[in-house]
Amino acid sequence: EFERCLISIGVRRDRDEIYLFYNRYDKQRDGRISLKEFNQAFLPQGKEKEQPIQEKRSKSVVRKKVVKFKDLFSKQTQDMFITLMNKLIDNEVICEMLRQNFTKGKSMSAREAFDILDYDNSGTIKINETHEFFEEHGYIVTPGEVRLLFFKFDINRSGEISFPEFLQEYKPQSIKDFI
């Protein structure tokens, strides 16, 4: 259904690529993306608590009437949304390529990689540890860039990355070989 919706608005992607996007935002793993989950693709990461999202439908929405994408938004907004969706899907494909590269190379296990980032040996990775890692390895990153990466791993938004969260992002998500 999600794939058909994307096609209907002009986003034509491989089913495996769409799956990667869908898998990223289906946080409850119930096979559905709620409005809150969908909006996480578009809201600034780490700001979810500051910007509560209404899960209730607007009273003006009539479920029986199908409203077309092209009737809701201007052509410019439609084009921007399609471009954004393609970029989000591209991002997931790149992440999958990295995951597959990490696991094929077998240079280190997921546990070893996690332990390297867990500077204080607390069993979780904190955002300051992530920033320290990049700085110590010569990468110039802004706090915003670190936050974006950190929140990709911090699935439950606890402010710390547990090993199961790290492992979920570290292991390949698709059976298709992207590299």
GROMACS .gro file of N, CA and C in nm:
model
  537
    1GLU      N    1   0.083  -0.120   0.000
    1GLU     CA    2   0.000   0.000   0.000
    1GLU      C    3   0.087   0.126   0.000
    2PHE      N    4   0.193   0.127   0.083
    2PHE     CA    5   0.283   0.242   0.089
    2PHE      C    6   0.352   0.262  -0.046
    3GLU      N    7   0.395   0.152  -0.106
    3GLU     CA    8   0.460   0.160  -0.238
    3GLU      C    9   0.364   0.219  -0.341
    4ARG      N   10   0.240   0.175  -0.341
    4ARG     CA   11   0.140   0.229  -0.435
    4ARG      C   12   0.118   0.377  -0.413
    5CYS      N   13   0.116   0.418  -0.288
    5CYS     CA   14   0.098   0.560  -0.255
    5CYS      C   15   0.214   0.642  -0.311
    6LEU      N   16   0.336   0.593  -0.290
    6LEU     CA   17   0.453   0.665  -0.341
    6LEU      C   18   0.449   0.675  -0.493
    7ILE      N   19   0.415   0.567  -0.558
    7ILE     CA   20   0.406   0.567  -0.705
    7ILE      C   21   0.302   0.667  -0.751
    8SER      N   22   0.189   0.673  -0.680
    8SER     CA   23   0.080   0.763  -0.721
    8SER      C   24   0.120   0.910  -0.714
    9ILE      N   25   0.218   0.943  -0.629
    9ILE     CA   26   0.261   1.083  -0.621
    9ILE      C   27   0.387   1.110  -0.702
   10GLY      N   28   0.441   1.005  -0.765
   10GLY     CA   29   0.556   1.025  -0.853
   10GLY      C   30   0.689   0.979  -0.798
   11VAL      N   31   0.688   0.906  -0.686
   11VAL     CA   32   0.812   0.851  -0.630
   11VAL      C   33   0.820   0.706  -0.675
   12ARG      N   34   0.908   0.679  -0.769
   12ARG     CA   35   0.922   0.545  -0.824
   12ARG      C   36   1.056   0.488  -0.782
   13ARG      N   37   1.049   0.395  -0.690
   13ARG     CA   38   1.171   0.334  -0.635
   13ARG      C   39   1.156   0.183  -0.631
   14ASP      N   40   1.267   0.116  -0.622
   14ASP     CA   41   1.272  -0.028  -0.608
   14ASP      C   42   1.205  -0.067  -0.475
   15ARG      N   43   1.134  -0.177  -0.475
   15ARG     CA   44   1.062  -0.224  -0.356
   15ARG      C   45   1.157  -0.240  -0.236
   16ASP      N   46   1.278  -0.291  -0.260
   16ASP     CA   47   1.374  -0.309  -0.151
   16ASP      C   48   1.417  -0.174  -0.092
   17GLU      N   49   1.428  -0.073  -0.176
   17GLU     CA   50   1.464   0.060  -0.128
   17GLU      C   51   1.352   0.119  -0.044
   18ILE      N   52   1.229   0.102  -0.088
   18ILE     CA   53   1.113   0.151  -0.013
   18ILE      C   54   1.106   0.080   0.122
   19TYR      N   55   1.135  -0.051   0.120
   19TYR     CA   56   1.134  -0.128   0.245
   19TYR      C   57   1.230  -0.068   0.347
   20LEU      N   58   1.348  -0.026   0.304
   20LEU     CA   59   1.445   0.032   0.396
   20LEU      C   60   1.390   0.157   0.463
   21PHE      N   61   1.325   0.243   0.385
   21PHE     CA   62   1.262   0.364   0.442
   21PHE      C   63   1.151   0.322   0.539
   22TYR      N   64   1.066   0.232   0.495
   22TYR     CA   65   0.953   0.188   0.576
   22TYR      C   66   1.002   0.127   0.707
   23ASN      N   67   1.103   0.044   0.697
   23ASN     CA   68   1.158  -0.022   0.814
   23ASN      C   69   1.217   0.078   0.913
   24ARG      N   70   1.278   0.185   0.862
   24ARG     CA   71   1.336   0.288   0.949
   24ARG      C   72   1.230   0.354   1.037
   25TYR      N   73   1.114   0.383   0.979
   25TYR     CA   74   1.015   0.464   1.050
   25TYR      C   75   0.902   0.383   1.114
   26ASP      N   76   0.891   0.255   1.089
   26ASP     CA   77   0.793   0.170   1.157
   26ASP      C   78   0.852   0.130   1.292
   27LYS      N   79   0.856   0.224   1.384
   27LYS     CA   80   0.923   0.205   1.513
   27LYS      C   81   0.854   0.097   1.597
   28GLN      N   82   0.723   0.085   1.585
   28GLN     CA   83   0.650  -0.014   1.664
   28GLN      C   84   0.658  -0.154   1.603
   29ARG      N   85   0.714  -0.164   1.483
   29ARG     CA   86   0.728  -0.291   1.412
   29ARG      C   87   0.594  -0.364   1.401
   30ASP      N   88   0.491  -0.285   1.369
   30ASP     CA   89   0.357  -0.343   1.354
   30ASP      C   90   0.312  -0.348   1.208
   31GLY      N   91   0.405  -0.319   1.116
   31GLY     CA   92   0.372  -0.322   0.975
   31GLY      C   93   0.295  -0.199   0.928
   32ARG      N   94   0.288  -0.098   1.012
   32ARG     CA   95   0.218   0.026   0.978
   32ARG      C   96   0.303   0.144   1.022
   33ILE      N   97   0.294   0.252   0.948
   33ILE     CA   98   0.361   0.374   0.989
   33ILE      C   99   0.254   0.473   1.034
   34SER      N  100   0.256   0.506   1.162
   34SER     CA  101   0.159   0.602   1.216
   34SER      C  102   0.197   0.742   1.170
   35LEU      N  103   0.109   0.836   1.191
   35LEU     CA  104   0.138   0.975   1.157
   35LEU      C  105   0.262   1.023   1.231
   36LYS      N  106   0.272   0.990   1.358
   36LYS     CA  107   0.388   1.030   1.438
   36LYS      C  108   0.517   0.970   1.380
   37GLU      N  109   0.513   0.842   1.344
   37GLU     CA  110   0.631   0.777   1.286
   37GLU      C  111   0.667   0.840   1.152
   38PHE      N  112   0.567   0.865   1.069
   38PHE     CA  113   0.592   0.926   0.938
   38PHE      C  114   0.653   1.064   0.953
   39ASN      N  115   0.600   1.142   1.047
   39ASN     CA  116   0.651   1.277   1.067
   39ASN      C  117   0.795   1.279   1.116
   40GLN      N  118   0.841   1.171   1.180
   40GLN     CA  119   0.980   1.168   1.226
   40GLN      C  120   1.078   1.176   1.109
   41ALA      N  121   1.033   1.141   0.991
   41ALA     CA  122   1.119   1.154   0.872
   41ALA      C  123   1.139   1.300   0.836
   42PHE      N  124   1.050   1.387   0.880
   42PHE     CA  125   1.052   1.526   0.837
   42PHE      C  126   1.084   1.627   0.946
   43LEU      N  127   1.066   1.588   1.072
   43LEU     CA  128   1.095   1.680   1.182
   43LEU      C  129   1.243   1.677   1.217
   44PRO      N  130   1.295   1.787   1.269
   44PRO     CA  131   1.435   1.785   1.314
   44PRO      C  132   1.452   1.676   1.419
   45GLN      N  133   1.557   1.595   1.405
   45GLN     CA  134   1.581   1.486   1.498
   45GLN      C  135   1.616   1.540   1.635
   46GLY      N  136   1.562   1.475   1.738
   46GLY     CA  137   1.588   1.516   1.875
   46GLY      C  138   1.491   1.620   1.925
   47LYS      N  139   1.396   1.662   1.841
   47LYS     CA  140   1.301   1.765   1.879
   47LYS      C  141   1.161   1.707   1.901
   48GLU      N  142   1.148   1.575   1.901
   48GLU     CA  143   1.016   1.513   1.907
   48GLU      C  144   0.937   1.555   2.031
   49LYS      N  145   1.005   1.567   2.145
   49LYS     CA  146   0.935   1.601   2.269
   49LYS      C  147   0.891   1.747   2.270
   50GLU      N  148   0.964   1.832   2.196
   50GLU     CA  149   0.931   1.973   2.190
   50GLU      C  150   0.815   2.001   2.095
   51GLN      N  151   0.791   1.911   2.001
   51GLN     CA  152   0.689   1.933   1.900
   51GLN      C  153   0.592   1.815   1.899
   52PRO      N  154   0.498   1.812   1.996
   52PRO     CA  155   0.406   1.698   1.999
   52PRO      C  156   0.323   1.691   1.871
   53ILE      N  157   0.299   1.572   1.826
   53ILE     CA  158   0.225   1.551   1.702
   53ILE      C  159   0.088   1.497   1.736
   54GLN      N  160  -0.011   1.558   1.677
   54GLN     CA  161  -0.147   1.513   1.698
   54GLN      C  162  -0.172   1.385   1.620
   55GLU      N  163  -0.215   1.280   1.689
   55GLU     CA  164  -0.247   1.154   1.622
   55GLU      C  165  -0.394   1.152   1.577
   56LYS      N  166  -0.472   1.244   1.631
   56LYS     CA  167  -0.614   1.245   1.597
   56LYS      C  168  -0.634   1.308   1.460
   57ARG      N  169  -0.732   1.258   1.389
   57ARG     CA  170  -0.765   1.315   1.259
   57ARG      C  171  -0.839   1.446   1.277
   58SER      N  172  -0.814   1.536   1.186
   58SER     CA  173  -0.885   1.662   1.185
   58SER      C  174  -1.033   1.635   1.160
   59LYS      N  175  -1.119   1.714   1.222
   59LYS     CA  176  -1.262   1.696   1.201
   59LYS      C  177  -1.303   1.730   1.059
   60SER      N  178  -1.220   1.808   0.990
   60SER     CA  179  -1.254   1.847   0.853
   60SER      C  180  -1.218   1.739   0.751
   61VAL      N  181  -1.146   1.634   0.794
   61VAL     CA  182  -1.109   1.527   0.702
   61VAL      C  183  -1.226   1.431   0.689
   62VAL      N  184  -1.271   1.412   0.569
   62VAL     CA  185  -1.379   1.318   0.544
   62VAL      C  186  -1.316   1.192   0.488
   63ARG      N  187  -1.329   1.080   0.560
   63ARG     CA  188  -1.262   0.957   0.520
   63ARG      C  189  -1.315   0.900   0.391
   64LYS      N  190  -1.438   0.923   0.356
   64LYS     CA  191  -1.495   0.864   0.236
   64LYS      C  192  -1.448   0.932   0.109
   65LYS      N  193  -1.408   1.056   0.120
   65LYS     CA  194  -1.364   1.130   0.003
   65LYS      C  195  -1.213   1.114  -0.014
   66VAL      N  196  -1.171   1.069  -0.129
   66VAL     CA  197  -1.029   1.056  -0.159
   66VAL      C  198  -0.979   1.188  -0.216
   67VAL      N  199  -0.880   1.244  -0.150
   67VAL     CA  200  -0.822   1.370  -0.196
   67VAL      C  201  -0.688   1.337  -0.260
   68LYS      N  202  -0.668   1.385  -0.380
   68LYS     CA  203  -0.546   1.357  -0.453
   68LYS      C  204  -0.434   1.451  -0.412
   69PHE      N  205  -0.314   1.397  -0.412
   69PHE     CA  206  -0.193   1.471  -0.377
   69PHE      C  207  -0.184   1.601  -0.456
   70LYS      N  208  -0.210   1.593  -0.585
   70LYS     CA  209  -0.198   1.711  -0.671
   70LYS      C  210  -0.302   1.818  -0.640
   71ASP      N  211  -0.413   1.778  -0.575
   71ASP     CA  212  -0.516   1.874  -0.538
   71ASP      C  213  -0.487   1.940  -0.403
   72LEU      N  214  -0.401   1.879  -0.324
   72LEU     CA  215  -0.371   1.931  -0.191
   72LEU      C  216  -0.261   2.036  -0.191
   73PHE      N  217  -0.162   2.019  -0.278
   73PHE     CA  218  -0.042   2.101  -0.272
   73PHE      C  219  -0.013   2.166  -0.407
   74SER      N  220   0.060   2.276  -0.399
   74SER     CA  221   0.104   2.343  -0.522
   74SER      C  222   0.204   2.253  -0.594
   75LYS      N  223   0.228   2.278  -0.720
   75LYS     CA  224   0.325   2.200  -0.799
   75LYS      C  225   0.464   2.209  -0.735
   76GLN      N  226   0.500   2.327  -0.688
   76GLN     CA  227   0.631   2.344  -0.626
   76GLN      C  228   0.642   2.258  -0.499
   77THR      N  229   0.539   2.257  -0.416
   77THR     CA  230   0.540   2.176  -0.294
   77THR      C  231   0.544   2.027  -0.329
   78GLN      N  232   0.468   1.987  -0.429
   78GLN     CA  233   0.471   1.847  -0.473
   78GLN      C  234   0.611   1.807  -0.515
   79ASP      N  235   0.674   1.888  -0.598
   79ASP     CA  236   0.810   1.858  -0.646
   79ASP      C  237   0.909   1.850  -0.530
   80MET      N  238   0.896   1.942  -0.435
   80MET     CA  239   0.986   1.942  -0.319
   80MET      C  240   0.965   1.817  -0.235
   81PHE      N  241   0.840   1.776  -0.216
   81PHE     CA  242   0.811   1.656  -0.138
   81PHE      C  243   0.867   1.532  -0.206
   82ILE      N  244   0.848   1.522  -0.337
   82ILE     CA  245   0.900   1.407  -0.413
   82ILE      C  246   1.052   1.403  -0.404
   83THR      N  247   1.116   1.518  -0.417
   83THR     CA  248   1.262   1.526  -0.405
   83THR      C  249   1.306   1.482  -0.265
   84LEU      N  250   1.236   1.530  -0.164
   84LEU     CA  251   1.270   1.494  -0.026
   84LEU      C  252   1.253   1.344  -0.003
   85MET      N  253   1.143   1.287  -0.050
   85MET     CA  254   1.121   1.142  -0.033
   85MET      C  255   1.233   1.064  -0.101
   86ASN      N  256   1.273   1.105  -0.219
   86ASN     CA  257   1.382   1.036  -0.289
   86ASN      C  258   1.513   1.048  -0.212
   87LYS      N  259   1.538   1.164  -0.154
   87LYS     CA  260   1.661   1.182  -0.075
   87LYS      C  261   1.657   1.097   0.051
   88LEU      N  262   1.542   1.089   0.117
   88LEU     CA  263   1.530   1.006   0.237
   88LEU      C  264   1.553   0.859   0.203
   89ILE      N  265   1.498   0.816   0.092
   89ILE     CA  266   1.518   0.677   0.050
   89ILE      C  267   1.664   0.655   0.010
   90ASP      N  268   1.723   0.751  -0.061
   90ASP     CA  269   1.866   0.742  -0.095
   90ASP      C  270   1.951   0.728   0.032
   91ASN      N  271   1.917   0.805   0.134
   91ASN     CA  272   1.988   0.800   0.261
   91ASN      C  273   1.981   0.659   0.321
   92GLU      N  274   1.865   0.599   0.316
   92GLU     CA  275   1.850   0.463   0.370
   92GLU      C  276   1.930   0.361   0.290
   93VAL      N  277   1.936   0.380   0.159
   93VAL     CA  278   2.015   0.289   0.075
   93VAL      C  279   2.163   0.303   0.109
   94ILE      N  280   2.211   0.425   0.129
   94ILE     CA  281   2.351   0.447   0.166
   94ILE      C  282   2.380   0.384   0.303
   95CYS      N  283   2.289   0.402   0.397
   95CYS     CA  284   2.307   0.340   0.529
   95CYS      C  285   2.313   0.188   0.516
   96GLU      N  286   2.230   0.132   0.431
   96GLU     CA  287   2.231  -0.013   0.410
   96GLU      C  288   2.362  -0.058   0.346
   97MET      N  289   2.412   0.020   0.255
   97MET     CA  290   2.541  -0.013   0.193
   97MET      C  291   2.651  -0.016   0.300
   98LEU      N  292   2.649   0.081   0.390
   98LEU     CA  293   2.747   0.084   0.499
   98LEU      C  294   2.730  -0.038   0.589
   99ARG      N  295   2.606  -0.069   0.626
   99ARG     CA  296   2.582  -0.187   0.711
   99ARG      C  297   2.635  -0.313   0.645
  100GLN      N  298   2.605  -0.328   0.515
  100GLN     CA  299   2.651  -0.447   0.445
  100GLN      C  300   2.803  -0.450   0.434
  101ASN      N  301   2.864  -0.335   0.414
  101ASN     CA  302   3.009  -0.326   0.408
  101ASN      C  303   3.073  -0.365   0.542
  102PHE      N  304   3.016  -0.316   0.652
  102PHE     CA  305   3.069  -0.348   0.784
  102PHE      C  306   3.064  -0.498   0.810
  103THR      N  307   2.953  -0.559   0.775
  103THR     CA  308   2.938  -0.701   0.807
  103THR      C  309   3.016  -0.791   0.711
  104LYS      N  310   3.035  -0.748   0.588
  104LYS     CA  311   3.113  -0.828   0.493
  104LYS      C  312   3.262  -0.822   0.523
  105GLY      N  313   3.307  -0.705   0.567
  105GLY     CA  314   3.449  -0.688   0.595
  105GLY      C  315   3.494  -0.766   0.716
  106LYS      N  316   3.403  -0.782   0.811
  106LYS     CA  317   3.433  -0.854   0.934
  106LYS      C  318   3.561  -0.806   1.003
  107SER      N  319   3.591  -0.677   0.984
  107SER     CA  320   3.710  -0.625   1.049
  107SER      C  321   3.693  -0.620   1.201
  108MET      N  322   3.568  -0.602   1.245
  108MET     CA  323   3.539  -0.608   1.388
  108MET      C  324   3.392  -0.643   1.406
  109SER      N  325   3.364  -0.701   1.518
  109SER     CA  326   3.225  -0.739   1.546
  109SER      C  327   3.146  -0.616   1.590
  110ALA      N  328   3.016  -0.630   1.592
  110ALA     CA  329   2.929  -0.522   1.639
  110ALA      C  330   2.961  -0.490   1.785
  111ARG      N  331   2.988  -0.592   1.864
  111ARG     CA  332   3.021  -0.571   2.006
  111ARG      C  333   3.151  -0.491   2.019
  112GLU      N  334   3.250  -0.525   1.939
  112GLU     CA  335   3.378  -0.452   1.944
  112GLU      C  336   3.358  -0.306   1.904
  113ALA      N  337   3.280  -0.282   1.800
  113ALA     CA  338   3.253  -0.145   1.755
  113ALA      C  339   3.179  -0.068   1.864
  114PHE      N  340   3.080  -0.132   1.927
  114PHE     CA  341   3.004  -0.068   2.034
  114PHE      C  342   3.096  -0.032   2.151
  115ASP      N  343   3.180  -0.127   2.191
  115ASP     CA  344   3.268  -0.105   2.305
  115ASP      C  345   3.367   0.009   2.279
  116ILE      N  346   3.411   0.025   2.155
  116ILE     CA  347   3.501   0.135   2.121
  116ILE      C  348   3.432   0.270   2.145
  117LEU      N  349   3.303   0.278   2.114
  117LEU     CA  350   3.229   0.404   2.130
  117LEU      C  351   3.183   0.428   2.274
  118ASP      N  352   3.176   0.323   2.354
  118ASP     CA  353   3.133   0.334   2.493
  118ASP      C  354   3.254   0.371   2.579
  119TYR      N  355   3.292   0.499   2.574
  119TYR     CA  356   3.414   0.546   2.639
  119TYR      C  357   3.416   0.520   2.790
  120ASP      N  358   3.302   0.536   2.855
  120ASP     CA  359   3.301   0.522   3.002
  120ASP      C  360   3.265   0.381   3.048
  121ASN      N  361   3.255   0.287   2.954
  121ASN     CA  362   3.224   0.146   2.984
  121ASN      C  363   3.096   0.129   3.067
  122SER      N  364   2.997   0.216   3.038
  122SER     CA  365   2.872   0.211   3.113
  122SER      C  366   2.773   0.111   3.053
  123GLY      N  367   2.803   0.062   2.935
  123GLY     CA  368   2.710  -0.029   2.867
  123GLY      C  369   2.615   0.044   2.774
  124THR      N  370   2.630   0.177   2.766
  124THR     CA  371   2.551   0.256   2.671
  124THR      C  372   2.643   0.363   2.612
  125ILE      N  373   2.605   0.411   2.495
  125ILE     CA  374   2.681   0.519   2.429
  125ILE      C  375   2.602   0.647   2.447
  126LYS      N  376   2.669   0.750   2.492
  126LYS     CA  377   2.606   0.880   2.510
  126LYS      C  378   2.649   0.973   2.397
  127ILE      N  379   2.573   1.079   2.379
  127ILE     CA  380   2.599   1.169   2.267
  127ILE      C  381   2.738   1.232   2.277
  128ASN      N  382   2.782   1.266   2.398
  128ASN     CA  383   2.915   1.326   2.413
  128ASN      C  384   3.025   1.226   2.377
  129GLU      N  385   3.002   1.097   2.399
  129GLU     CA  386   3.100   0.995   2.361
  129GLU      C  387   3.109   0.985   2.209
  130THR      N  388   2.995   1.000   2.143
  130THR     CA  389   2.993   0.997   1.997
  130THR      C  390   3.073   1.114   1.941
  131HIS      N  391   3.053   1.232   1.998
  131HIS     CA  392   3.125   1.352   1.954
  131HIS      C  393   3.274   1.336   1.980
  132GLU      N  394   3.310   1.286   2.098
  132GLU     CA  395   3.451   1.263   2.132
  132GLU      C  396   3.517   1.170   2.032
  133PHE      N  397   3.446   1.063   1.995
  133PHE     CA  398   3.501   0.966   1.901
  133PHE      C  399   3.538   1.034   1.770
  134PHE      N  400   3.447   1.114   1.716
  134PHE     CA  401   3.475   1.182   1.589
  134PHE      C  402   3.593   1.278   1.603
  135GLU      N  403   3.595   1.357   1.710
  135GLU     CA  404   3.704   1.453   1.729
  135GLU      C  405   3.838   1.383   1.742
  136GLU      N  406   3.843   1.275   1.820
  136GLU     CA  407   3.969   1.202   1.841
  136GLU      C  408   4.020   1.137   1.714
  137HIS      N  409   3.931   1.112   1.619
  137HIS     CA  410   3.971   1.049   1.494
  137HIS      C  411   3.983   1.149   1.378
  138GLY      N  412   3.987   1.278   1.414
  138GLY     CA  413   4.016   1.380   1.315
  138GLY      C  414   3.900   1.427   1.230
  139TYR      N  415   3.779   1.391   1.268
  139TYR     CA  416   3.662   1.435   1.191
  139TYR      C  417   3.609   1.564   1.251
  140ILE      N  418   3.582   1.659   1.165
  140ILE     CA  419   3.524   1.785   1.210
  140ILE      C  420   3.373   1.774   1.189
  141VAL      N  421   3.303   1.764   1.298
  141VAL     CA  422   3.157   1.751   1.292
  141VAL      C  423   3.093   1.852   1.385
  142THR      N  424   2.979   1.901   1.344
  142THR     CA  425   2.905   1.995   1.427
  142THR      C  426   2.823   1.917   1.529
  143PRO      N  427   2.784   1.981   1.638
  143PRO     CA  428   2.695   1.914   1.733
  143PRO      C  429   2.564   1.867   1.667
  144GLY      N  430   2.516   1.944   1.570
  144GLY     CA  431   2.394   1.906   1.498
  144GLY      C  432   2.412   1.778   1.418
  145GLU      N  433   2.527   1.765   1.352
  145GLU     CA  434   2.554   1.643   1.275
  145GLU      C  435   2.566   1.522   1.366
  146VAL      N  436   2.630   1.540   1.480
  146VAL     CA  437   2.642   1.430   1.576
  146VAL      C  438   2.504   1.391   1.628
  147ARG      N  439   2.422   1.492   1.657
  147ARG     CA  440   2.287   1.466   1.707
  147ARG      C  441   2.205   1.388   1.605
  148LEU      N  442   2.215   1.425   1.477
  148LEU     CA  443   2.141   1.352   1.373
  148LEU      C  444   2.182   1.206   1.367
  149LEU      N  445   2.311   1.181   1.370
  149LEU     CA  446   2.360   1.044   1.367
  149LEU      C  447   2.318   0.970   1.494
  150PHE      N  448   2.334   1.035   1.607
  150PHE     CA  449   2.302   0.973   1.736
  150PHE      C  450   2.156   0.930   1.741
  151PHE      N  451   2.066   1.016   1.696
  151PHE     CA  452   1.924   0.984   1.704
  151PHE      C  453   1.882   0.878   1.603
  152LYS      N  454   1.965   0.852   1.503
  152LYS     CA  455   1.938   0.742   1.411
  152LYS      C  456   1.952   0.609   1.487
  153PHE      N  457   2.043   0.604   1.583
  153PHE     CA  458   2.068   0.484   1.662
  153PHE      C  459   1.983   0.478   1.788
  154ASP      N  460   1.953   0.593   1.848
  154ASP     CA  461   1.878   0.597   1.974
  154ASP      C  462   1.728   0.581   1.946
  155ILE      N  463   1.689   0.459   1.923
  155ILE     CA  464   1.554   0.427   1.878
  155ILE      C  465   1.448   0.467   1.979
  156ASN      N  466   1.473   0.440   2.106
  156ASN     CA  467   1.371   0.470   2.208
  156ASN      C  468   1.382   0.611   2.265
  157ARG      N  469   1.472   0.691   2.209
  157ARG     CA  470   1.490   0.832   2.247
  157ARG      C  471   1.518   0.850   2.396
  158SER      N  472   1.599   0.759   2.451
  158SER     CA  473   1.635   0.766   2.593
  158SER      C  474   1.752   0.859   2.618
  159GLY      N  475   1.822   0.900   2.512
  159GLY     CA  476   1.942   0.982   2.527
  159GLY      C  477   2.068   0.898   2.537
  160GLU      N  478   2.052   0.766   2.528
  160GLU     CA  479   2.164   0.674   2.529
  160GLU      C  480   2.137   0.564   2.426
  161ILE      N  481   2.244   0.509   2.371
  161ILE     CA  482   2.230   0.401   2.274
  161ILE      C  483   2.269   0.271   2.344
  162SER      N  484   2.175   0.181   2.356
  162SER     CA  485   2.202   0.051   2.415
  162SER      C  486   2.261  -0.040   2.307
  163PHE      N  487   2.317  -0.153   2.349
  163PHE     CA  488   2.374  -0.244   2.250
  163PHE      C  489   2.267  -0.297   2.155
  164PRO      N  490   2.146  -0.336   2.203
  164PRO     CA  491   2.043  -0.380   2.108
  164PRO      C  492   2.006  -0.273   2.005
  165GLU      N  493   2.001  -0.146   2.046
  165GLU     CA  494   1.973  -0.038   1.950
  165GLU      C  495   2.087  -0.027   1.849
  166PHE      N  496   2.209  -0.032   1.897
  166PHE     CA  497   2.326  -0.024   1.811
  166PHE      C  498   2.325  -0.140   1.711
  167LEU      N  499   2.297  -0.258   1.760
  167LEU     CA  500   2.296  -0.377   1.676
  167LEU      C  501   2.190  -0.368   1.567
  168GLN      N  502   2.074  -0.313   1.602
  168GLN     CA  503   1.967  -0.299   1.503
  168GLN      C  504   2.010  -0.211   1.387
  169GLU      N  505   2.084  -0.105   1.415
  169GLU     CA  506   2.131  -0.017   1.307
  169GLU      C  507   2.254  -0.074   1.238
  170TYR      N  508   2.332  -0.153   1.308
  170TYR     CA  509   2.457  -0.207   1.255
  170TYR      C  510   2.434  -0.322   1.157
  171LYS      N  511   2.334  -0.405   1.185
  171LYS     CA  512   2.314  -0.523   1.100
  171LYS      C  513   2.233  -0.487   0.975
  172PRO      N  514   2.263  -0.552   0.863
  172PRO     CA  515   2.188  -0.525   0.739
  172PRO      C  516   2.038  -0.547   0.757
  173GLN      N  517   1.960  -0.464   0.688
  173GLN     CA  518   1.814  -0.468   0.699
  173GLN      C  519   1.749  -0.535   0.579
  174SER      N  520   1.823  -0.553   0.472
  174SER     CA  521   1.767  -0.604   0.347
  174SER      C  522   1.843  -0.728   0.301
  175ILE      N  523   1.770  -0.817   0.235
  175ILE     CA  524   1.837  -0.933   0.178
  175ILE      C  525   1.901  -0.899   0.043
  176LYS      N  526   1.859  -0.787  -0.016
  176LYS     CA  527   1.918  -0.743  -0.143
  176LYS      C  528   2.058  -0.691  -0.118
  177ASP      N  529   2.151  -0.727  -0.204
  177ASP     CA  530   2.288  -0.681  -0.194
  177ASP      C  531   2.298  -0.544  -0.262
  178PHE      N  532   2.323  -0.439  -0.183
  178PHE     CA  533   2.330  -0.304  -0.235
  178PHE      C  534   2.472  -0.262  -0.272
  179ILE      N  535   2.572  -0.346  -0.241
  179ILE     CA  536   2.710  -0.307  -0.273
  179ILE      C  537   2.767  -0.394  -0.382
   0.00000   0.00000   0.00000
